Short mmCIF file of C-alpha atoms in Angstrom, two decimals:
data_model
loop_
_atom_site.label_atom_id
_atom_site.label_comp_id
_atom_site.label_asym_id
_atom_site.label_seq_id
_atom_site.Cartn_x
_atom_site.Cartn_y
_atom_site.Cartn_z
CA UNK Y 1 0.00 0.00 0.00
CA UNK Y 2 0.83 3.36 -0.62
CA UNK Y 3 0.31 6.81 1.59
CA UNK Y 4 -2.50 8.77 -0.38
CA UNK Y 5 -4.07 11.57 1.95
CA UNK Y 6 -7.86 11.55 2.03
CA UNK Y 7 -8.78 14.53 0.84
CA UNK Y 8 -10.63 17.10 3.27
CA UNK Y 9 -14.38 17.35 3.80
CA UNK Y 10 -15.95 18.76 0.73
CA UNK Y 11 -18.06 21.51 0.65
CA UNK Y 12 -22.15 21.82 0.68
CA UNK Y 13 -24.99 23.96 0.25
CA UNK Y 14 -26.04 23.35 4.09
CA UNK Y 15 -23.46 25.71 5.37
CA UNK Y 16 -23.44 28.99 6.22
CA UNK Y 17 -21.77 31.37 3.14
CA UNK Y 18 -18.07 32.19 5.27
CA UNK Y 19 -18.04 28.18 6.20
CA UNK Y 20 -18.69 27.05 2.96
CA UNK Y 21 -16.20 29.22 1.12
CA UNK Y 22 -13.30 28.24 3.75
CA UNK Y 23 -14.46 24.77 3.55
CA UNK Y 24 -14.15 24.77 -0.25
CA UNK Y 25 -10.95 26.87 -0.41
CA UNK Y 26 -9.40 23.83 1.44
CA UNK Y 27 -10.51 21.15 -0.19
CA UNK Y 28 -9.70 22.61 -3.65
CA UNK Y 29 -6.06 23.32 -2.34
CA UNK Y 30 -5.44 19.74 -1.20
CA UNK Y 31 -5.83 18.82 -5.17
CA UNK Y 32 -2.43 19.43 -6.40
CA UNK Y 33 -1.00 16.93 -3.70
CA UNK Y 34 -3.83 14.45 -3.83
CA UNK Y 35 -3.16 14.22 -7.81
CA UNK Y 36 0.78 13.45 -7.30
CA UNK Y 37 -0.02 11.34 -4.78
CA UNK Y 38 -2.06 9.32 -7.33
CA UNK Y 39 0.38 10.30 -10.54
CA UNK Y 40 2.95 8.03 -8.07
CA UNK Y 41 0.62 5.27 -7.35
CA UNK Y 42 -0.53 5.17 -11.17
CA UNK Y 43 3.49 5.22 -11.80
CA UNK Y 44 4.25 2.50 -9.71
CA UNK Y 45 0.71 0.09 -11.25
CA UNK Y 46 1.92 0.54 -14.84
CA UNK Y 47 5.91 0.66 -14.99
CA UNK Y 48 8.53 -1.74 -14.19
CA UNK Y 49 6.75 -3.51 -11.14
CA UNK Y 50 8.18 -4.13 -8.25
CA UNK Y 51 9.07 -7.53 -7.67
CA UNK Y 52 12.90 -7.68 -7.27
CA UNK Y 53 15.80 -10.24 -6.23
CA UNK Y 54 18.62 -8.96 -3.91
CA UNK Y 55 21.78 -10.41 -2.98
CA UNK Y 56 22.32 -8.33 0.13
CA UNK Y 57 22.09 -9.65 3.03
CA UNK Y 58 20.44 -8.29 6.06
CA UNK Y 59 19.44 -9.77 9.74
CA UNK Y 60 15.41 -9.87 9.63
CA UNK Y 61 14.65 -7.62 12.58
CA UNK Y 62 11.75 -5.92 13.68
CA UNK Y 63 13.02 -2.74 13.73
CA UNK Y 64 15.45 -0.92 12.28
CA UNK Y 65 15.68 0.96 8.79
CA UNK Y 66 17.19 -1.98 6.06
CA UNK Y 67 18.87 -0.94 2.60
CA UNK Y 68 19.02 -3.51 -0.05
CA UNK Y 69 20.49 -3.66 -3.60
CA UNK Y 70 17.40 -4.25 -6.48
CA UNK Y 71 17.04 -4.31 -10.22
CA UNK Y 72 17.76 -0.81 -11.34
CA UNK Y 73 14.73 1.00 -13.00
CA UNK Y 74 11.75 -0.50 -10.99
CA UNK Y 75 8.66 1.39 -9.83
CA UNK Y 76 9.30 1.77 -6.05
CA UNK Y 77 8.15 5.13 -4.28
CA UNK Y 78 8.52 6.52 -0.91
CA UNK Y 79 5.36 5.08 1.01
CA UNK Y 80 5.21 1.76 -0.50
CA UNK Y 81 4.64 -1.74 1.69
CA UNK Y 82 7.18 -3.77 0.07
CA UNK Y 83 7.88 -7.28 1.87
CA UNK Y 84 11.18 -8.67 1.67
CA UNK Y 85 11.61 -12.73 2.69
CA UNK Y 86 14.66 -15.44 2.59
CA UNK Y 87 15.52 -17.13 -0.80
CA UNK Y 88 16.18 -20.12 0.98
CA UNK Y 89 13.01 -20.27 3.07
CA UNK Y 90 9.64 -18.05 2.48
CA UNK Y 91 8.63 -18.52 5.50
CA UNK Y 92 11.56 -16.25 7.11
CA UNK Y 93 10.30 -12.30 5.86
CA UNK Y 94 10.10 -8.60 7.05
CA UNK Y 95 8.36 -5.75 5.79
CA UNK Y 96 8.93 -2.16 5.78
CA UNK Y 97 7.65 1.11 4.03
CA UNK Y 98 9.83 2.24 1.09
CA UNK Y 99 11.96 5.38 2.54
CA UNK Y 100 14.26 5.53 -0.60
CA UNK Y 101 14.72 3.98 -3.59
CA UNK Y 102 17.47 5.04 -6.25
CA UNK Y 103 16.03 3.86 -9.94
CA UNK Y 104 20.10 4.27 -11.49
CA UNK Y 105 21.64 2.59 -8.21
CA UNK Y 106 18.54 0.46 -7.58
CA UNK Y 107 19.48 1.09 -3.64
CA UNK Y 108 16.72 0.21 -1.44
CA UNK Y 109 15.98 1.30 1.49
#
């Protein structure tokens, strides 16, 4: 999953003139995050997925920030769930939001 803000309350005719106005000047000025918010979510749906293999190795923990080497050029973006489990046994995973992700180096974090 990926962070998308909800959008504020939308504006109706039941409120009073000054509310309504206020009420609709913020919604209308969450729209230019809302839409890059989506632009990355459409981004990461239709490019170069993101199913990866690593040869790093890291210590599954419960904590901790982990950085891993991927395929170069795949669609990950900040916010993204990504789950990362043992070649040798699927049963042994973590999983983590995406903090970075470095399409040229294909650095993971």
């Amino acid at each position: 999953s990926m962070a998308i803000d909800p959008l504020p309350p939308s504006p109706n005719r039941s409120m009073a003139p000054a509310v309504f106005v206020e009420t609709a000047d913020t919604f209308l000025s969450a729209f230019p995050d809302f839409a890059l918010q989506l632009d990355k979510v459409a981004k990461a749906f239709s490019a170069n997925s993101t199913n990866s293999i690593s040869a790093t190795s890291n210590t599954i923990a419960s904590t901790g920030s982990k950085t891993f080497t991927v395929e170069i050029g795949k669609s990950y973006v900040v916010g993204m769930t990504v789950k990362a489990a043992s070649a040798a046994d699927g049963t042994v995973w973590m999983q983590g939001d995406v903090t970075a992700y470095d399409a040229v180096t294909g650095e993971l974090s």
